[in-house]
Short mmCIF file of C-alpha atoms and ligand atoms in Angstrom, two decimals:
data_model
loop_
_atom_site.label_atom_id
_atom_site.label_comp_id
_atom_site.label_asym_id
_atom_site.label_seq_id
_atom_site.Cartn_x
_atom_site.Cartn_y
_atom_site.Cartn_z
CA MET A 1 116.53 194.02 -99.35
CA ARG A 2 113.17 192.26 -100.99
CA PRO A 3 110.38 192.10 -98.11
CA ALA A 4 108.86 189.52 -99.13
CA ARG A 5 108.91 186.17 -95.93
CA ALA A 6 107.31 184.19 -93.90
CA LEU A 7 107.43 184.63 -89.64
CA ILE A 8 107.13 180.82 -87.86
CA ASP A 9 106.42 181.38 -84.25
CA LEU A 10 107.50 177.95 -83.01
CA GLU A 11 106.29 178.41 -79.82
CA ALA A 12 102.52 178.45 -81.27
CA LEU A 13 103.80 174.48 -82.62
CA ARG A 14 104.50 173.47 -79.94
CA GLN A 15 101.04 174.75 -78.52
CA ASN A 16 99.97 172.89 -81.06
CA TYR A 17 101.16 170.04 -80.64
CA ARG A 18 100.16 170.08 -77.16
CA LEU A 19 96.68 170.95 -78.25
CA ALA A 20 97.22 167.13 -79.56
CA ARG A 21 98.20 165.24 -77.64
CA GLU A 22 95.50 167.48 -74.83
CA LEU A 23 92.10 166.30 -77.09
CA SER A 24 93.00 162.72 -77.68
CA GLY A 25 94.78 161.20 -74.73
CA ALA A 26 96.81 159.37 -77.23
CA GLN A 27 100.72 159.49 -78.16
CA ALA A 28 100.88 162.56 -80.97
CA LEU A 29 104.09 161.28 -83.53
CA ALA A 30 104.16 164.94 -85.12
CA VAL A 31 104.07 164.47 -88.76
CA ILE A 32 106.54 166.81 -90.67
CA LYS A 33 106.93 165.56 -93.76
CA ALA A 34 106.95 167.65 -96.60
CA ASP A 35 109.54 169.86 -94.89
CA ALA A 36 107.00 170.54 -92.11
CA TYR A 37 104.46 171.62 -94.68
CA GLY A 38 106.72 174.46 -95.59
CA HIS A 39 107.86 174.76 -92.14
CA GLY A 40 111.30 174.27 -92.08
CA ALA A 41 111.72 170.64 -91.12
CA VAL A 42 114.98 170.31 -88.73
CA ARG A 43 113.98 174.01 -87.38
CA CYS A 44 110.32 171.57 -86.73
CA ALA A 45 111.78 169.16 -85.45
CA GLN A 46 114.25 170.75 -83.17
CA ALA A 47 111.20 172.85 -81.48
CA LEU A 48 109.34 170.02 -80.79
CA ALA A 49 112.57 167.19 -79.90
CA GLY A 50 111.90 168.02 -75.71
CA GLU A 51 107.50 166.58 -75.83
CA ALA A 52 107.74 164.87 -79.37
CA ASP A 53 106.46 161.35 -78.98
CA GLY A 54 108.39 160.62 -82.14
CA PHE A 55 108.37 162.11 -85.47
CA ALA A 56 106.75 161.05 -89.05
CA VAL A 57 108.35 161.66 -92.84
CA ALA A 58 106.46 160.40 -96.13
CA CYS A 59 110.02 158.82 -96.52
CA ILE A 60 113.39 158.05 -96.28
CA GLU A 61 114.58 160.43 -97.14
CA GLU A 62 112.65 163.14 -95.23
CA ALA A 63 114.51 160.46 -92.41
CA LEU A 64 117.71 161.28 -92.67
CA GLU A 65 117.67 164.56 -93.05
CA LEU A 66 116.58 163.84 -89.56
CA ARG A 67 119.12 162.10 -88.41
CA GLU A 68 121.61 163.85 -89.56
CA ALA A 69 120.74 167.13 -88.31
CA GLY A 70 120.96 165.17 -84.80
CA ILE A 71 117.16 164.54 -84.53
CA GLY A 72 117.04 161.79 -81.80
CA GLY A 73 113.94 159.32 -80.81
CA PRO A 74 111.27 157.19 -83.65
CA ILE A 75 110.88 158.28 -87.02
CA LEU A 76 108.28 157.13 -89.22
CA LEU A 77 108.45 156.47 -92.49
CA LEU A 78 104.24 156.83 -93.32
CA GLU A 79 104.73 155.09 -97.29
CA GLY A 80 106.99 152.95 -95.83
CA PHE A 81 109.66 151.83 -98.01
CA PHE A 82 109.94 151.65 -102.24
CA GLU A 83 112.11 149.06 -102.33
CA ALA A 84 113.98 145.95 -99.94
CA GLU A 85 117.08 147.90 -99.23
CA GLU A 86 116.02 150.31 -98.08
CA LEU A 87 115.69 148.42 -94.70
CA ALA A 88 118.76 148.13 -94.60
CA LEU A 89 118.93 152.15 -93.83
CA ILE A 90 115.53 151.68 -91.57
CA GLU A 91 117.45 149.76 -89.38
CA ARG A 92 120.98 151.47 -89.43
CA HIS A 93 118.55 155.23 -88.32
CA GLU A 94 116.49 153.29 -86.38
CA LEU A 95 113.79 154.31 -88.21
CA TRP A 96 110.06 153.02 -87.75
CA THR A 97 108.48 152.27 -90.65
CA VAL A 98 104.96 151.44 -92.28
CA VAL A 99 103.23 148.40 -93.61
CA HIS A 100 101.26 148.39 -96.30
CA ALA A 101 101.78 146.21 -99.12
CA GLU A 102 102.10 141.39 -98.92
CA TRP A 103 105.56 142.69 -100.72
CA GLN A 104 106.89 144.63 -98.16
CA ILE A 105 105.73 141.81 -95.71
CA GLU A 106 107.18 139.52 -97.71
CA ALA A 107 110.80 141.30 -98.10
CA ILE A 108 110.68 141.43 -94.20
CA GLU A 109 111.06 137.72 -94.01
CA ARG A 110 114.12 137.34 -96.34
CA ALA A 111 115.68 140.49 -94.47
CA THR A 112 118.87 139.76 -92.87
CA LEU A 113 118.31 141.77 -89.82
CA ASN A 114 120.26 142.69 -86.29
CA ARG A 115 118.30 144.30 -84.51
CA PRO A 116 113.70 144.01 -84.18
CA LEU A 117 112.10 146.57 -86.71
CA GLN A 118 109.01 148.83 -85.46
CA LEU A 119 106.66 148.04 -88.04
CA TRP A 120 102.95 150.55 -88.41
CA LEU A 121 101.54 147.66 -90.22
CA LYS A 122 98.57 149.86 -92.21
CA VAL A 123 94.83 148.10 -93.16
CA ASP A 124 92.74 150.20 -96.03
CA SER A 125 89.65 150.78 -93.95
CA GLY A 126 87.78 152.54 -96.56
CA MET A 127 90.43 154.86 -98.01
CA HIS A 128 91.08 152.59 -100.31
CA ARG A 129 94.75 153.89 -101.88
CA VAL A 130 97.07 151.74 -99.77
CA GLY A 131 96.75 149.01 -97.61
CA LEU A 132 96.49 145.71 -95.97
CA HIS A 133 92.51 144.36 -97.19
CA PRO A 134 90.62 144.35 -94.17
CA ALA A 135 90.79 140.62 -95.06
CA GLU A 136 94.20 140.29 -94.99
CA LEU A 137 95.59 141.99 -92.28
CA ARG A 138 95.70 139.23 -89.56
CA ASP A 139 97.37 136.75 -91.89
CA GLY A 140 100.09 139.90 -92.50
CA TYR A 141 100.54 140.46 -89.04
CA ARG A 142 100.99 136.79 -87.85
CA ARG A 143 103.68 136.41 -90.89
CA LEU A 144 105.28 139.46 -89.26
CA GLN A 145 105.61 138.59 -86.03
CA ALA A 146 106.68 134.73 -87.41
CA SER A 147 109.21 136.66 -89.08
CA GLY A 148 111.37 136.96 -85.73
CA LYS A 149 112.20 140.27 -87.06
CA VAL A 150 109.83 141.98 -85.63
CA ALA A 151 109.74 143.72 -82.17
CA SER A 152 106.59 145.70 -81.91
CA ILE A 153 103.80 146.03 -84.82
CA VAL A 154 100.83 149.20 -84.33
CA LEU A 155 98.28 148.63 -86.73
CA MET A 156 96.94 151.59 -88.36
CA SER A 157 94.65 152.88 -90.97
CA HIS A 158 93.61 156.67 -92.02
CA PHE A 159 90.90 158.16 -92.93
CA ALA A 160 89.53 160.00 -96.50
CA ARG A 161 86.63 162.21 -94.86
CA ALA A 162 87.68 163.67 -91.48
CA ASP A 163 87.42 166.87 -92.12
CA GLU A 164 83.37 166.53 -93.22
CA LEU A 165 81.94 167.13 -89.78
CA ASP A 166 78.19 165.56 -90.96
CA CYS A 167 79.71 162.10 -93.05
CA PRO A 168 78.89 159.08 -92.20
CA ARG A 169 82.66 157.13 -93.65
CA SER A 170 84.50 158.27 -90.63
CA ARG A 171 82.14 156.07 -88.74
CA GLU A 172 82.44 153.49 -90.71
CA GLN A 173 86.13 153.40 -91.71
CA LEU A 174 86.61 152.71 -88.26
CA ALA A 175 83.86 150.01 -87.96
CA GLN A 176 85.84 148.25 -90.58
CA PHE A 177 89.10 149.10 -88.64
CA GLU A 178 87.74 147.02 -85.97
CA GLN A 179 86.67 144.64 -87.31
CA ALA A 180 89.99 143.95 -89.77
CA CYS A 181 91.61 144.47 -85.94
CA ALA A 182 89.31 141.44 -83.70
CA GLY A 183 91.53 139.97 -80.92
CA LEU A 184 95.18 141.35 -82.47
CA GLN A 185 96.73 142.80 -79.04
CA ALA A 186 98.53 145.60 -80.51
CA PRO A 187 98.35 149.42 -80.16
CA VAL A 188 96.39 151.43 -82.85
CA SER A 189 96.68 154.61 -84.91
CA LEU A 190 93.92 156.41 -87.02
CA ARG A 191 93.44 159.75 -85.98
CA ASN A 192 94.71 163.04 -88.61
CA SER A 193 93.61 166.21 -87.68
CA PRO A 194 90.02 166.46 -89.06
CA ALA A 195 89.87 163.72 -87.05
CA ILE A 196 91.19 164.53 -83.11
CA LEU A 197 90.04 167.65 -83.61
CA GLY A 198 86.38 167.05 -85.07
CA TRP A 199 85.66 162.81 -83.69
CA PRO A 200 86.60 163.16 -80.38
CA GLN A 201 82.86 161.39 -80.28
CA LEU A 202 84.31 158.30 -82.04
CA PHE A 203 87.45 158.02 -79.32
CA GLU A 204 86.87 158.02 -76.01
CA THR A 205 87.96 155.02 -73.93
CA PRO A 206 91.51 155.65 -72.11
CA GLN A 207 93.84 155.80 -75.77
CA ALA A 208 97.19 155.52 -73.41
CA GLY A 209 99.87 153.51 -75.69
CA ASN A 210 97.78 154.47 -79.15
CA TRP A 211 98.68 157.21 -81.12
CA VAL A 212 97.20 159.73 -83.22
CA ARG A 213 99.07 161.70 -86.34
CA PRO A 214 98.51 164.90 -86.44
CA GLY A 215 99.92 167.05 -90.07
CA ILE A 216 98.46 170.59 -90.16
CA MET A 217 95.96 171.23 -86.87
CA LEU A 218 100.42 171.46 -85.82
CA TYR A 219 100.72 173.95 -88.17
CA GLY A 220 97.39 175.91 -86.31
CA ALA A 221 95.29 175.48 -89.87
CA THR A 222 92.03 174.34 -89.60
CA PRO A 223 91.18 171.58 -91.85
CA PHE A 224 87.33 172.25 -91.75
CA GLU A 225 85.50 173.97 -94.41
CA GLN A 226 83.52 175.80 -91.87
CA ALA A 227 84.09 176.86 -88.06
CA GLN A 228 84.93 174.60 -86.16
CA GLN A 229 85.10 174.96 -81.68
CA ALA A 230 88.48 172.90 -81.34
CA ALA A 231 89.98 174.48 -84.32
CA ALA A 232 89.15 177.43 -82.91
CA ARG A 233 91.74 176.68 -80.25
CA LEU A 234 94.17 176.72 -82.65
CA ARG A 235 97.33 179.43 -82.75
CA PRO A 236 98.55 179.87 -86.59
CA VAL A 237 102.61 179.15 -86.92
CA MET A 238 103.20 180.93 -90.12
CA THR A 239 102.72 184.08 -90.70
CA LEU A 240 103.47 185.28 -94.25
CA GLU A 241 103.97 188.86 -95.29
CA SER A 242 106.06 191.37 -97.36
CA LYS A 243 105.21 195.22 -97.82
CA ILE A 244 103.93 197.93 -100.59
CA ILE A 245 106.24 198.61 -103.55
CA SER A 246 104.97 201.44 -105.51
CA VAL A 247 101.25 202.89 -104.72
CA ARG A 248 99.58 204.61 -107.91
CA GLU A 249 95.90 206.15 -109.25
CA LEU A 250 93.86 203.96 -112.06
CA PRO A 251 91.30 205.54 -112.83
CA ALA A 252 87.20 205.03 -113.55
CA GLY A 253 87.90 202.61 -116.53
CA GLU A 254 91.10 201.86 -116.74
CA PRO A 255 92.47 197.43 -116.21
CA LEU A 256 94.83 196.20 -113.90
CA GLY A 257 98.16 193.74 -114.70
CA TYR A 258 97.84 190.81 -116.61
CA GLY A 259 94.89 189.85 -118.49
CA ALA A 260 92.94 193.47 -117.63
CA ARG A 261 91.17 190.91 -114.74
CA PHE A 262 90.12 194.44 -112.72
CA ILE A 263 89.39 197.18 -113.48
CA ALA A 264 88.62 200.20 -111.61
CA GLU A 265 84.90 200.71 -111.61
CA ARG A 266 86.19 203.89 -109.51
CA ALA A 267 89.18 205.92 -109.17
CA THR A 268 90.99 203.52 -107.34
CA ARG A 269 94.35 204.00 -105.20
CA VAL A 270 96.83 200.53 -105.79
CA GLY A 271 99.23 199.16 -104.10
CA VAL A 272 101.64 196.74 -105.52
CA VAL A 273 103.13 193.79 -103.01
CA ALA A 274 106.63 192.13 -103.36
CA MET A 275 105.49 188.61 -103.47
CA GLY A 276 104.30 186.57 -106.05
CA TYR A 277 102.90 182.84 -107.08
CA ALA A 278 106.34 181.76 -107.34
CA ASP A 279 106.58 182.63 -103.91
CA GLY A 280 103.53 180.18 -103.27
CA TYR A 281 101.40 182.66 -103.21
CA PRO A 282 98.07 180.79 -105.48
CA ARG A 283 98.35 182.16 -108.55
CA HIS A 284 93.90 181.29 -108.56
CA ALA A 285 93.27 183.57 -105.85
CA PRO A 286 90.79 186.48 -106.98
CA THR A 287 90.14 190.48 -106.45
CA GLY A 288 88.27 189.80 -103.28
CA THR A 289 90.79 187.22 -101.37
CA PRO A 290 91.18 188.87 -98.72
CA VAL A 291 94.84 190.73 -96.64
CA PHE A 292 95.66 192.67 -93.74
CA ILE A 293 97.81 196.15 -94.55
CA ASP A 294 98.84 197.82 -92.01
CA GLY A 295 96.42 196.15 -88.99
CA GLN A 296 93.92 196.38 -91.25
CA PRO A 297 91.61 194.07 -93.45
CA GLY A 298 91.91 194.61 -97.31
CA ARG A 299 91.77 193.12 -100.63
CA LEU A 300 93.27 191.19 -103.25
CA ILE A 301 92.62 193.19 -106.51
CA GLY A 302 93.71 191.77 -110.57
CA ARG A 303 96.15 188.80 -110.88
CA VAL A 304 98.68 187.24 -109.34
CA SER A 305 102.23 187.91 -110.66
CA MET A 306 105.04 185.52 -110.57
CA ASP A 307 106.80 188.40 -108.13
CA MET A 308 103.86 190.89 -107.30
CA LEU A 309 100.40 191.38 -106.51
CA THR A 310 98.21 194.48 -106.24
CA VAL A 311 96.13 195.72 -103.16
CA ASP A 312 92.94 198.16 -103.13
CA LEU A 313 94.24 200.97 -101.25
CA SER A 314 91.54 202.79 -101.44
CA ASP A 315 89.57 202.22 -98.21
CA LEU A 316 93.26 202.69 -97.09
CA PRO A 317 94.47 206.13 -97.22
CA GLU A 318 96.77 205.51 -94.46
CA ALA A 319 98.98 202.84 -96.03
CA GLY A 320 101.34 203.30 -98.64
CA LEU A 321 104.80 202.73 -99.78
CA GLY A 322 106.13 200.60 -97.09
CA SER A 323 103.42 199.59 -95.24
CA ARG A 324 103.73 195.69 -93.77
CA VAL A 325 101.05 193.34 -95.90
CA GLU A 326 99.64 190.26 -94.06
CA LEU A 327 99.29 187.99 -96.43
CA TRP A 328 98.53 185.26 -94.08
CA GLY A 329 98.76 184.86 -90.20
CA PRO A 330 97.30 185.55 -87.47
CA ASN A 331 94.67 187.60 -89.07
CA VAL A 332 94.24 186.61 -92.58
CA LEU A 333 93.60 183.22 -91.99
CA ALA A 334 95.34 180.36 -94.23
CA SER A 335 92.02 178.20 -94.14
CA GLU A 336 90.35 181.59 -96.33
CA VAL A 337 92.47 183.01 -98.74
CA ALA A 338 93.23 178.19 -99.40
CA ALA A 339 88.77 178.82 -99.51
CA HIS A 340 89.18 181.58 -102.20
CA ALA A 341 91.50 180.62 -104.35
CA GLY A 342 90.07 177.44 -104.84
CA THR A 343 93.05 175.04 -102.31
CA ILE A 344 93.82 174.18 -98.79
CA PRO A 345 96.47 174.95 -96.49
CA TYR A 346 97.94 172.06 -97.03
CA GLN A 347 99.30 173.50 -100.99
CA LEU A 348 99.09 177.12 -99.84
CA PHE A 349 102.27 175.57 -97.12
CA CYS A 350 103.72 173.20 -99.05
CA ASN A 351 104.23 175.90 -102.47
CA LEU A 352 106.38 178.32 -99.96
CA ARG A 353 109.51 178.98 -100.95
CA ARG A 354 111.81 181.64 -102.61
CA VAL A 355 111.17 183.95 -99.40
CA PRO A 356 113.38 183.28 -96.44
CA ARG A 357 111.64 182.01 -93.30
CA LEU A 358 112.57 183.98 -89.72
CA TYR A 359 112.06 181.79 -86.38
CA SER A 360 110.84 183.07 -83.32
CA GLY A 361 110.55 180.95 -79.83
CA ALA A 362 112.79 178.45 -80.55
C1 PLP B 1 99.91 163.78 -94.10
C2 PLP B 1 99.03 162.88 -92.82
C3 PLP B 1 98.80 162.75 -91.79
C4 PLP B 1 98.65 164.55 -91.88
O1 PLP B 1 97.20 164.42 -91.67
P1 PLP B 1 97.15 165.98 -91.72
O2 PLP B 1 96.15 166.12 -92.15
O3 PLP B 1 97.85 166.68 -92.20
O4 PLP B 1 96.50 165.60 -90.37
C5 PLP B 1 98.70 161.42 -91.49
N1 PLP B 1 98.86 160.37 -91.18
C6 PLP B 1 99.04 159.94 -92.37
C7 PLP B 1 99.23 158.61 -92.91
C8 PLP B 1 99.96 161.17 -93.24
O5 PLP B 1 100.06 160.64 -94.44
#
């Protein structure tokens, strides 16, 4: 059997979830959209079912997958509904939905429902992607309350730059949000992972009743480019690993792999690993990207191909055929690999495919 696989540590997932609650003092919706960032939404939801205050997914298709697997409790649709017809399913499956546009308010006003909805009303505090304009929030809120179809409303917004720890923008967005909501008595939800980890000073008042929305931190990856104290407490959930399936001696001056992207400066011992971009390993990871080989730090060399990649074994004489290679996990952080490849850990996780996922700590 091909040795490439992703080990998923569900106990680490639970610990990261608890950290989100501890740091925020708020209720936490575990964000498990996009198949739990590649970790498997159903398995992650089952692992958190005993303690999570609820879950968040992108869309109704993702929510129904969880309901079909028997996941109860709150599930929020972060992107809201895409057409008015979805309201019937939202009602039937007792889902919560974001409302981010005026047409959705109108759709709710017109809908025939037997049960009142739990809504999260989104205001655009400066990200400028979705959400009601701050000046329209009050009116939207009143219309929903007056519709008779709403059980409760959480006021929400989303930070654009919370991962930049020296950037004033999050503070400005918070001020914009507070101004838009002034006088409205409702719980609020603002924080994603970087805001939970990096901006405690913005949320010092007691947060009971409010909500946070941790995503990437649940999976144990830091959203920051630099070291950060709270993020250092995260435990990586996924270990992407494989084995060396071939070893050869490359004489000085010889090229390696597609495009001769690596040319041996000295005689080089090359290990070939069963892992490639078809598994989700980033093709743009250059020579020098860290890997971990039989417990020792090592480096990728040459271009990543579809099913294989190559590593330098010249300084690792003990390593050879069958050696275990960690591509990311506790010893090589996904955020480091992402930085080398010019992307973010979110994308590495979401791109995972073909490799079987093996779970522990259920
Ligand atoms: C994806 C998402 C989150 C989670 O973001 P992380 O940076 O992964 O914590 C939170 N809120 C909304 C609206 C999202 O779409």
